[in-house]
Amino acid sequence: MPQDVIAAVEWTAPDGQVAMFGWSNEPEHELLPETVVQGAGHRLGYCGYLAEPKRDSDLLLTEPDLGAAVSGLGGVFSVFRAGEDGIEAATSMARVCPVYHAESRGVRVVGSRALLVHLAARAVETGVEDPEVDILVETLQPLIRHGFFANDDTPFRGVRALPAGAVLRAPLGARTTVRQQPMPEAQKTPGRAKDQRRLIGPLAEALVDAAAPLGRHPEPVALALSGGRDSRLMAAVLKAAGVPFTGATHGFADDPDVVLVRRVSEVLGIEHHVDLTVPEGHKESVTVQHPFARTHDIVRMCEGMNSAYESVNRYRPFDPVPRTSGSGGETLRGGFLYDQDDVSAGGLRKRVRLIFFAAERLMTGEANARAAEEHRQWAEGDGFDVLDKLYLYYRTGRWIVGSHTATLMNAPYYHPFFDNRVVREALGLAPEWRRSEYPFYLLIRELAPGLADVLRRRLPRPPAGPDHGRSRRAVRHPRPGRGRGRAERRAEAVGEAALAHPHRERPAVGGVAAAPAGASAGGDPDPRLKGVTPGHAVAARSGGRR
């Protein structure tokens, strides 16, 4: 990234015990936050976005309990707060905007980029201004197995990721503490259709509220629209929220995605652009990026926490047009449960084990011992709940982060499905019920009734009660509509189009960056920071136990 597009902010407490650094490549814009906000004796910076920026940032500056303030907020964010008494940081429920932390020789370093937290801590440890990176190779075992971290490790010695929905406090003169916010307790699924529709009401409301930040932009939102269930639900959310948007689809003219999306656009009455794929005929050769170059891009942008199977955006001038997609919809459909066919107790246990022990025969004994330790914490839990949470904490909370960083480098990107309130409301619904996708259908029908009839396919009514899906035995489904009116019977008999179309969208993601705690005032950013996005780092001397 060109150095001249990066603006930096720095604050140091009068006694020199606490410092905060932040910078961004975003241009000045009324809808984009200040890098660091001052007030009530604190300095505040956040990555991502808040649902109500002015109101929420005021609350985050003044609320004594940062965790209490964060738990009820909407948006996709991580928060950093510094004062003369120490530092604090917090993650939202989806952890798409991460927080990393380390401690070295009595100095606590907290930031939004793991490598920079590591370099700052290493500088303290070694006394070298430009230290070598210390890679802890053995922590890479989950990345080698399946391309993401199934724990809170990083490749860098001494650096950990803050858990989802957690608060870190590092007060001067006292030890660092990490507190995870209580998770919502899933409600029992009622048997009556009327009660089930009422149950998804708060989630539908949270989704509409989560779209509000997109509606503040003067430009229509650019929605990546496919035939998949997730992007169609996002279209329904934007329509219900009154947010102007256009749809964009890529594919052949007769591709089911393209055909279906045209019908969706007609129902919603939105402008839709199709980038048609045109056969190019026979070629003598095909040019592809060299694997080393691809890997280099991934390592630099994703800090060694994604595999080179993925691809990331490259820098281009910042475009203020807001963007979104159906990325993250799996969270509403039960996480790892959404493609789990065998939902017997044994089948669920086998899937949980596979997440930790994939490629077991190819790994060293030490790697498998590490995997066993991580697996032990989840092995005895309820299989439905475990597969739901593992997806949220690690597949969403670790895998998606690097690509999210690359996306936010170029434009404001919004993720209503990762919204803090939305995730909390989704976790309040039983994961086995969400796996059935019936709540997904109810959301479509609530937010955009016309979309429920895009494809005429009968949707089996899910079995009532909390035991749905706990065995593979055949279950007699109640007749859809007995005792209800004809219109209601017809609506519930018509399946949501995605159930007939198994296309799954690859998450389009974006992220944040952090500053080195040792940067000099007014100095040039470290050359290793090329490609950074909005970020923050804070550091404080502990004065207490290391």
Coordinates of C-alpha atoms in Angstrom, one line a residue:
M1 CA 0.0 0.0 0.0
P2 CA 1.4 3.5 -0.8
Q3 CA 2.7 5.2 2.3
D4 CA 1.0 8.5 1.5
V5 CA -2.5 7.0 2.0
I6 CA -1.8 5.9 5.6
A7 CA -2.7 8.3 8.4
A8 CA -1.4 7.6 11.9
V9 CA -2.5 8.7 15.4
E10 CA -0.5 8.3 18.6
W11 CA -1.2 9.0 22.3
T12 CA 1.0 8.4 25.4
A13 CA 0.0 8.9 29.0
P14 CA 1.9 11.7 30.9
D15 CA 3.8 9.2 32.9
G16 CA 4.8 7.2 29.9
Q17 CA 3.2 4.0 31.3
V18 CA 0.4 3.6 28.7
A19 CA 0.4 4.3 24.9
M20 CA -2.0 3.9 22.1
F21 CA -1.3 3.8 18.4
G22 CA -3.7 3.7 15.5
W23 CA -3.7 4.3 11.8
S24 CA -5.9 3.8 8.7
N25 CA -5.8 4.0 4.9
E26 CA -9.4 5.1 4.9
P27 CA -10.1 8.7 3.6
E28 CA -11.8 11.3 5.7
H29 CA -15.5 10.6 5.4
E30 CA -18.5 11.4 7.6
L31 CA -19.5 7.7 7.7
L32 CA -16.1 6.4 8.5
P33 CA -14.9 6.5 12.2
E34 CA -12.0 8.6 13.5
T35 CA -9.0 6.4 14.1
V36 CA -8.9 7.3 17.8
V37 CA -11.7 9.1 19.8
Q38 CA -11.0 10.9 23.0
G39 CA -13.3 11.4 25.9
A40 CA -14.0 10.8 29.6
G41 CA -10.4 10.2 30.4
H42 CA -10.0 7.4 27.8
R43 CA -8.8 7.0 24.2
L44 CA -11.0 4.7 22.1
G45 CA -10.3 3.0 18.8
Y46 CA -12.3 0.3 17.1
C47 CA -11.9 -1.9 14.0
G48 CA -14.9 -2.8 11.9
Y49 CA -18.0 -0.7 12.5
L50 CA -20.6 0.0 15.2
A51 CA -24.3 0.0 14.6
E52 CA -24.7 3.6 16.0
P53 CA -21.2 5.1 15.9
K54 CA -21.7 8.3 17.9
R55 CA -24.0 6.8 20.6
D56 CA -22.0 3.5 20.9
S57 CA -18.6 5.2 21.0
D58 CA -19.8 7.5 23.7
L59 CA -21.0 4.5 25.7
L60 CA -17.7 2.7 25.2
L61 CA -15.8 5.7 26.4
T62 CA -17.8 6.2 29.6
E63 CA -19.1 2.7 30.7
P64 CA -16.9 1.5 33.6
D65 CA -17.5 -2.2 32.6
L66 CA -16.4 -2.5 28.9
G67 CA -17.8 -6.0 28.7
A68 CA -21.3 -4.8 29.7
A69 CA -21.1 -2.1 27.1
V70 CA -20.0 -4.4 24.3
S71 CA -22.4 -7.2 24.9
G72 CA -25.5 -5.3 23.9
L73 CA -24.1 -3.4 20.9
G74 CA -24.8 -4.1 17.2
G75 CA -22.1 -4.1 14.6
V76 CA -19.0 -6.1 13.7
F77 CA -16.1 -4.8 15.7
S78 CA -13.2 -5.1 18.1
V79 CA -12.6 -2.4 20.7
F80 CA -9.4 -0.9 22.2
R81 CA -9.6 1.5 25.2
A82 CA -6.6 3.1 26.9
G83 CA -6.4 5.4 29.8
E84 CA -3.7 6.5 32.4
D85 CA -4.8 3.5 34.5
G86 CA -4.2 0.8 31.9
I87 CA -5.7 -0.8 28.8
E88 CA -8.7 -2.9 27.8
A89 CA -9.9 -4.6 24.6
A90 CA -13.0 -6.6 23.6
T91 CA -14.2 -8.8 20.8
S92 CA -17.7 -9.2 19.4
M93 CA -19.5 -12.6 19.2
A94 CA -18.2 -13.4 15.7
R95 CA -14.6 -12.3 16.3
V96 CA -14.3 -11.3 12.6
C97 CA -12.3 -8.3 13.9
P98 CA -9.7 -10.0 16.1
V99 CA -7.7 -8.9 19.2
Y100 CA -4.3 -10.4 19.8
H101 CA -2.3 -10.0 23.0
A102 CA 1.2 -10.8 24.4
E103 CA 3.4 -9.9 27.4
S104 CA 7.1 -9.4 27.6
R105 CA 9.3 -8.3 30.5
G106 CA 6.4 -6.6 32.2
V107 CA 4.9 -4.9 29.1
R108 CA 1.5 -5.9 27.9
V109 CA 0.9 -5.4 24.1
V110 CA -2.6 -5.7 22.6
G111 CA -3.5 -5.1 19.0
S112 CA -5.5 -6.0 15.9
R113 CA -2.6 -7.6 14.0
A114 CA -0.9 -10.6 15.5
L115 CA 2.5 -10.1 13.8
L116 CA 2.8 -6.5 15.0
V117 CA 1.9 -7.5 18.6
H118 CA 4.6 -10.1 18.3
L119 CA 7.2 -7.7 16.9
A120 CA 6.5 -5.1 19.7
A121 CA 6.8 -7.8 22.4
R122 CA 9.9 -9.2 20.8
A123 CA 11.5 -5.7 20.7
V124 CA 10.9 -5.4 24.4
E125 CA 12.3 -8.9 25.0
T126 CA 15.4 -8.5 22.9
G127 CA 16.1 -4.8 23.1
V128 CA 16.4 -4.8 19.3
E129 CA 14.4 -2.2 17.4
D130 CA 13.8 -4.5 14.4
P131 CA 13.7 -8.0 15.9
E132 CA 13.5 -11.3 14.0
V133 CA 10.1 -13.1 14.0
D134 CA 10.0 -16.1 16.3
I135 CA 7.7 -18.7 14.7
L136 CA 6.3 -21.4 17.0
V137 CA 6.1 -24.1 14.4
E138 CA 4.3 -26.7 16.4
T139 CA 1.2 -24.4 16.7
L140 CA 0.7 -24.6 13.0
Q141 CA -0.6 -28.2 13.2
P142 CA -4.4 -27.2 12.9
L143 CA -3.6 -25.0 10.0
I144 CA -1.9 -27.9 8.2
R145 CA -4.8 -30.2 8.9
H146 CA -7.6 -28.1 7.5
G147 CA -6.5 -24.5 6.8
F148 CA -7.5 -22.6 9.9
F149 CA -6.7 -22.6 13.7
A150 CA -9.1 -24.7 15.8
N151 CA -7.8 -22.9 18.9
D152 CA -6.6 -19.4 20.0
D153 CA -3.0 -20.0 19.0
T154 CA -1.1 -18.0 16.4
P155 CA 2.1 -18.8 14.5
F156 CA 4.0 -16.3 16.7
R157 CA 5.6 -17.3 20.0
G158 CA 3.7 -15.8 23.0
V159 CA 0.8 -14.3 21.0
R160 CA -2.7 -15.5 21.5
A161 CA -6.1 -14.5 20.0
L162 CA -8.7 -13.1 22.5
P163 CA -11.7 -15.5 22.5
A164 CA -15.1 -14.5 21.0
G165 CA -17.2 -12.2 23.1
A166 CA -14.4 -11.6 25.5
V167 CA -12.9 -8.7 27.4
L168 CA -9.2 -8.3 28.3
R169 CA -8.2 -5.9 31.1
A170 CA -4.6 -4.9 31.8
P171 CA -4.7 -2.3 34.7
L172 CA -1.4 -0.8 35.8
G173 CA 0.0 -2.6 38.9
A174 CA -2.2 -5.7 38.4
R175 CA -2.2 -8.8 36.4
T176 CA -4.0 -9.2 33.0
T177 CA -7.4 -10.8 33.1
V178 CA -9.5 -12.3 30.3
R179 CA -13.3 -12.7 30.8
Q180 CA -15.6 -14.3 28.3
Q181 CA -19.1 -13.0 28.2
P182 CA -21.9 -15.5 29.0
M183 CA -23.3 -17.2 25.8
P184 CA -27.0 -17.0 25.1
E185 CA -28.9 -20.1 26.2
A186 CA -30.8 -21.7 23.4
Q187 CA -34.5 -21.7 23.9
K188 CA -36.6 -24.9 23.5
T189 CA -38.2 -25.1 20.1
P190 CA -42.0 -24.9 20.5
G191 CA -44.1 -27.4 18.6
R192 CA -46.8 -24.9 17.3
A193 CA -46.0 -23.1 14.0
K194 CA -47.4 -19.9 15.5
D195 CA -45.0 -20.0 18.4
Q196 CA -42.1 -20.9 16.1
R197 CA -42.8 -17.8 14.0
R198 CA -42.8 -15.7 17.1
L199 CA -39.5 -17.3 18.2
I200 CA -37.6 -16.0 15.1
G201 CA -39.1 -12.5 15.5
P202 CA -36.1 -11.0 17.5
L203 CA -33.6 -12.5 15.0
A204 CA -35.5 -10.9 12.1
E205 CA -35.5 -7.6 14.0
A206 CA -31.8 -7.8 14.7
L207 CA -31.1 -8.5 11.0
V208 CA -33.0 -5.5 9.9
D209 CA -31.2 -3.3 12.5
A210 CA -27.9 -4.7 11.3
A211 CA -28.5 -3.4 7.8
A212 CA -29.0 0.2 9.1
P213 CA -25.3 1.2 8.7
L214 CA -25.4 0.4 5.0
G215 CA -28.4 2.6 4.5
R216 CA -26.5 5.7 5.7
H217 CA -24.4 5.7 2.6
P218 CA -25.7 7.9 -0.2
E219 CA -24.7 5.2 -2.8
P220 CA -26.8 2.0 -3.3
V221 CA -25.2 -1.0 -1.6
A222 CA -23.5 -3.4 -4.0
L223 CA -24.7 -6.9 -3.0
A224 CA -22.9 -10.0 -4.4
L225 CA -26.1 -11.9 -5.2
S226 CA -26.1 -15.6 -6.2
G227 CA -28.7 -18.3 -6.2
G228 CA -27.6 -19.4 -2.7
R229 CA -29.8 -19.2 0.3
D230 CA -27.5 -16.8 2.2
S231 CA -27.3 -14.0 -0.4
R232 CA -31.1 -14.2 -1.0
L233 CA -31.7 -13.8 2.7
M234 CA -29.4 -10.8 2.7
A235 CA -31.4 -9.3 -0.2
A236 CA -34.5 -9.8 1.9
V237 CA -32.9 -8.1 4.9
L238 CA -31.8 -5.1 2.8
K239 CA -35.3 -4.8 1.3
A240 CA -37.0 -5.0 4.7
A241 CA -34.6 -2.4 6.1
G242 CA -35.4 0.0 3.2
V243 CA -31.7 0.0 2.1
P244 CA -31.3 0.8 -1.6
F245 CA -29.1 -1.9 -3.3
T246 CA -28.1 -3.4 -6.6
G247 CA -27.3 -7.1 -7.2
A248 CA -24.4 -8.4 -9.1
T249 CA -23.9 -12.0 -10.4
H250 CA -21.2 -13.7 -12.4
G251 CA -21.8 -16.8 -14.5
F252 CA -23.1 -18.4 -17.7
A253 CA -26.5 -17.2 -19.0
D254 CA -28.1 -20.6 -18.3
D255 CA -26.4 -21.2 -15.0
P256 CA -29.0 -21.9 -12.3
D257 CA -27.5 -19.1 -10.1
V258 CA -28.0 -16.6 -12.9
V259 CA -31.5 -17.8 -13.8
L260 CA -32.6 -17.9 -10.1
V261 CA -31.1 -14.5 -9.2
R262 CA -33.0 -12.9 -12.1
R263 CA -36.2 -14.2 -10.6
V264 CA -35.2 -12.9 -7.2
S265 CA -34.4 -9.5 -8.6
E266 CA -37.8 -9.3 -10.3
V267 CA -39.6 -10.2 -7.1
L268 CA -37.8 -7.6 -5.1
G269 CA -37.8 -5.0 -7.9
I270 CA -34.1 -4.2 -7.7
E271 CA -31.5 -3.3 -10.3
H272 CA -29.4 -6.4 -11.2
H273 CA -26.2 -6.7 -13.2
V274 CA -25.0 -10.0 -14.7
D275 CA -21.3 -10.4 -15.6
L276 CA -21.8 -13.2 -18.1
T277 CA -19.0 -15.7 -18.5
V278 CA -18.1 -16.0 -22.2
P279 CA -16.4 -19.2 -23.5
E280 CA -13.0 -18.2 -24.9
G281 CA -12.5 -21.3 -27.0
H282 CA -9.3 -23.3 -27.2
K283 CA -6.1 -21.9 -25.7
E284 CA -2.6 -23.0 -26.3
S285 CA -1.7 -21.9 -22.7
V286 CA -3.1 -20.5 -19.5
T287 CA -1.3 -18.1 -17.3
V288 CA -1.6 -18.5 -13.5
Q289 CA 0.1 -16.9 -10.5
H290 CA 3.1 -18.8 -9.3
P291 CA 2.3 -20.7 -6.1
F292 CA 5.2 -19.0 -4.3
A293 CA 3.8 -15.6 -5.2
R294 CA 0.3 -16.6 -4.1
T295 CA 1.6 -18.0 -0.8
H296 CA 3.6 -14.8 -0.2
D297 CA 0.4 -12.7 -0.6
I298 CA -1.5 -14.9 1.8
V299 CA 1.2 -15.0 4.4
R300 CA 1.6 -11.2 4.3
M301 CA -2.1 -10.4 4.5
C302 CA -3.3 -13.3 6.6
E303 CA -0.2 -13.5 8.9
G304 CA 0.3 -17.2 8.3
M305 CA -3.2 -18.1 9.6
N306 CA -4.8 -19.1 6.3
S307 CA -3.5 -21.6 3.7
A308 CA -2.5 -20.6 0.2
Y309 CA -5.6 -22.4 -1.0
E310 CA -7.3 -19.1 -0.4
S311 CA -6.9 -15.9 -2.4
V312 CA -6.9 -12.3 -1.2
N313 CA -7.5 -8.9 -2.6
R314 CA -4.6 -6.6 -3.6
Y315 CA -4.5 -2.9 -2.9
R316 CA -6.5 -0.5 -4.9
P317 CA -7.6 3.1 -4.1
F318 CA -10.3 3.1 -1.4
D319 CA -13.8 3.1 -2.8
P320 CA -16.5 4.4 -0.4
V321 CA -19.4 2.5 -2.0
P322 CA -20.6 0.0 0.7
R323 CA -20.6 -3.7 -0.1
T324 CA -22.0 -6.8 1.4
S325 CA -22.8 -10.4 0.6
G326 CA -24.4 -13.5 2.1
S327 CA -21.1 -14.3 3.8
G328 CA -21.7 -15.8 7.3
G329 CA -25.1 -17.3 6.7
E330 CA -23.9 -20.7 7.9
T331 CA -23.9 -19.2 11.4
L332 CA -27.7 -19.0 11.2
R333 CA -27.9 -22.6 9.9
G334 CA -26.0 -24.3 12.7
G335 CA -22.3 -23.8 11.7
F336 CA -20.7 -27.2 11.0
L337 CA -24.1 -28.8 11.3
Y338 CA -25.3 -27.4 8.0
D339 CA -23.5 -30.1 6.0
Q340 CA -23.6 -32.9 8.7
D341 CA -25.7 -35.7 7.4
D342 CA -25.2 -38.2 10.2
V343 CA -26.7 -36.5 13.3
S344 CA -26.7 -39.5 15.5
A345 CA -24.7 -39.1 18.7
G346 CA -21.9 -41.2 17.3
G347 CA -21.9 -39.3 14.0
L348 CA -21.7 -36.0 15.8
R349 CA -18.8 -37.2 17.9
K350 CA -17.0 -38.5 14.8
R351 CA -17.3 -35.0 13.1
V352 CA -16.0 -33.2 16.2
R353 CA -13.0 -35.5 16.4
L354 CA -12.3 -35.1 12.7
I355 CA -12.1 -31.3 13.1
F356 CA -9.2 -31.8 15.5
F357 CA -7.6 -34.9 14.1
A358 CA -7.8 -34.5 10.3
A359 CA -4.7 -36.0 8.6
E360 CA -3.8 -37.7 11.8
R361 CA -1.6 -40.4 10.1
L362 CA 0.5 -37.7 8.5
M363 CA 1.2 -35.7 11.7
T364 CA 3.9 -36.1 14.3
G365 CA 3.2 -37.5 17.7
E366 CA 3.6 -34.0 19.2
A367 CA 1.1 -32.6 16.8
N368 CA -1.4 -35.3 17.6
A369 CA -0.9 -34.8 21.3
R370 CA -1.7 -31.1 20.9
A371 CA -4.8 -32.0 18.9
A372 CA -5.9 -34.4 21.6
E373 CA -5.5 -31.7 24.3
E374 CA -7.7 -29.3 22.3
H375 CA -10.2 -32.1 21.4
R376 CA -10.6 -33.1 25.1
Q377 CA -12.2 -29.8 25.9
W378 CA -15.1 -30.4 23.4
A379 CA -15.4 -34.2 23.3
E380 CA -18.0 -34.6 26.0
G381 CA -20.3 -31.7 25.1
D382 CA -23.6 -31.9 23.3
G383 CA -22.7 -32.6 19.7
F384 CA -25.2 -30.1 18.2
D385 CA -24.0 -27.3 20.5
V386 CA -20.3 -28.2 20.0
L387 CA -20.4 -28.2 16.2
D388 CA -22.3 -24.9 16.3
K389 CA -19.8 -23.2 18.6
L390 CA -16.7 -24.6 16.9
Y391 CA -17.8 -23.0 13.6
L392 CA -18.5 -19.7 15.3
Y393 CA -15.3 -19.6 17.3
Y394 CA -12.8 -21.0 14.8
R395 CA -14.2 -21.3 11.2
T396 CA -15.7 -17.9 11.4
G397 CA -13.6 -16.4 14.2
R398 CA -10.2 -17.5 12.8
W399 CA -10.4 -18.6 9.2
I400 CA -12.3 -15.6 7.8
V401 CA -10.1 -12.9 9.5
G402 CA -7.3 -12.7 7.0
S403 CA -9.5 -12.3 3.9
H404 CA -11.7 -9.8 5.9
T405 CA -8.6 -7.7 6.3
A406 CA -7.9 -7.8 2.6
T407 CA -11.4 -6.7 1.8
L408 CA -11.6 -3.8 4.2
M409 CA -8.3 -2.5 2.7
N410 CA -10.2 -1.4 -0.4
A411 CA -13.8 -0.5 0.6
P412 CA -16.3 -0.3 3.5
Y413 CA -17.6 -3.9 3.8
Y414 CA -20.6 -4.8 6.0
H415 CA -21.4 -8.2 7.4
P416 CA -25.0 -8.2 8.9
F417 CA -24.8 -12.0 9.4
F418 CA -21.8 -11.4 11.7
D419 CA -23.4 -8.6 13.6
N420 CA -23.0 -8.9 17.4
R421 CA -26.7 -8.8 18.1
V422 CA -27.6 -11.0 15.2
V423 CA -25.2 -13.7 16.4
R424 CA -26.5 -13.5 19.9
E425 CA -30.1 -13.9 18.7
A426 CA -29.1 -16.8 16.5
L427 CA -27.4 -18.6 19.4
G428 CA -30.7 -18.3 21.3
L429 CA -32.3 -20.7 18.8
A430 CA -31.6 -24.4 19.2
P431 CA -28.8 -25.4 16.8
E432 CA -30.6 -28.6 15.7
W433 CA -33.6 -26.4 14.7
R434 CA -31.4 -24.0 12.8
R435 CA -29.8 -27.0 11.0
S436 CA -33.3 -27.9 9.6
E437 CA -33.3 -24.5 7.9
Y438 CA -36.9 -24.0 8.8
P439 CA -36.0 -20.9 10.7
F440 CA -34.2 -19.7 7.6
Y441 CA -37.4 -20.2 5.6
L442 CA -39.4 -18.4 8.3
L443 CA -37.0 -15.4 8.1
I444 CA -37.4 -15.2 4.3
R445 CA -41.1 -15.3 4.6
E446 CA -41.1 -12.7 7.4
L447 CA -38.8 -10.2 5.6
A448 CA -39.7 -10.8 1.9
P449 CA -42.7 -13.0 1.6
G450 CA -42.5 -13.0 -2.2
L451 CA -39.1 -14.8 -2.1
A452 CA -40.7 -17.8 -0.3
D453 CA -42.4 -18.6 -3.6
V454 CA -39.5 -18.3 -5.9
L455 CA -39.2 -22.0 -6.4
R456 CA -42.2 -24.2 -5.8
R457 CA -40.9 -27.1 -3.8
R458 CA -42.6 -28.6 -0.8
L459 CA -40.8 -28.0 2.5
P460 CA -41.1 -30.8 5.0
R461 CA -42.3 -29.5 8.3
P462 CA -39.6 -30.1 10.9
P463 CA -40.5 -32.4 13.8
A464 CA -41.6 -30.4 16.8
G465 CA -39.6 -30.1 20.0
P466 CA -36.0 -30.1 21.0
D467 CA -35.2 -33.7 19.9
H468 CA -35.4 -32.8 16.2
G469 CA -32.5 -34.3 14.3
R470 CA -31.0 -36.3 17.2
S471 CA -31.3 -39.6 15.5
R472 CA -31.6 -40.9 11.9
R473 CA -34.9 -42.7 12.6
A474 CA -37.7 -41.8 10.4
V475 CA -40.0 -39.2 12.0
R476 CA -43.6 -38.7 11.0
H477 CA -44.1 -35.1 10.0
P478 CA -47.3 -33.3 10.8
R479 CA -49.3 -32.4 7.7
P480 CA -48.3 -28.8 6.8
G481 CA -51.3 -26.7 7.5
R482 CA -53.8 -28.8 9.4
G483 CA -56.1 -26.5 11.3
R484 CA -54.8 -23.4 9.5
G485 CA -56.1 -21.2 6.7
R486 CA -55.4 -22.0 3.0
A487 CA -53.0 -19.1 2.5
E488 CA -50.9 -20.1 5.5
R489 CA -50.9 -23.7 4.4
R490 CA -49.7 -22.7 0.9
A491 CA -46.9 -20.5 2.3
E492 CA -45.6 -23.2 4.6
A493 CA -45.8 -25.9 1.8
V494 CA -43.6 -23.8 -0.5
G495 CA -39.9 -24.4 0.1
E496 CA -37.3 -21.7 0.3
A497 CA -35.4 -21.8 -3.0
A498 CA -32.1 -22.5 -1.5
L499 CA -33.3 -25.9 -0.2
A500 CA -33.5 -27.1 -3.8
H501 CA -30.2 -25.5 -4.8
P502 CA -27.2 -26.7 -2.8
H503 CA -24.9 -23.9 -3.9
R504 CA -22.9 -22.6 -1.0
E505 CA -21.2 -19.2 -1.1
R506 CA -17.5 -18.9 -0.3
P507 CA -17.4 -16.2 2.4
A508 CA -16.2 -12.8 1.1
V509 CA -14.3 -11.3 4.0
G510 CA -12.4 -8.4 5.3
G511 CA -10.4 -7.2 8.3
V512 CA -8.2 -4.9 10.3
A513 CA -4.5 -4.0 11.1
A514 CA -2.5 -2.9 14.1
A515 CA 0.4 -0.6 14.9
P516 CA 3.8 -1.3 16.4
A517 CA 3.9 -0.2 20.0
G518 CA 7.4 1.1 19.4
A519 CA 6.6 3.4 16.4
S520 CA 8.2 6.9 16.9
A521 CA 6.0 10.0 17.0
G522 CA 5.4 11.3 13.5
G523 CA 7.7 8.7 12.0
D524 CA 7.2 6.6 8.9
P525 CA 5.3 3.4 9.4
D526 CA 7.3 0.2 9.6
P527 CA 7.9 -0.9 5.9
R528 CA 6.4 -4.3 6.9
L529 CA 3.1 -2.6 7.4
K530 CA 2.5 -2.1 3.6
G531 CA -1.1 -3.1 3.0
V532 CA -2.5 -2.3 6.4
T533 CA -6.1 -1.4 7.1
P534 CA -7.7 0.5 10.1
G535 CA -6.0 -0.8 13.2
H536 CA -5.0 -0.1 16.8
A537 CA -2.4 -1.2 19.3
V538 CA -2.1 -0.4 22.9
A539 CA 0.6 -1.1 25.4
A540 CA 1.0 -0.7 29.2
R541 CA 3.5 -1.7 31.8
S542 CA 2.0 -4.3 34.1
G543 CA 3.8 -3.4 37.3
G544 CA 2.4 -6.7 38.6
R545 CA 3.1 -10.4 38.1
R546 CA 4.2 -11.2 34.5

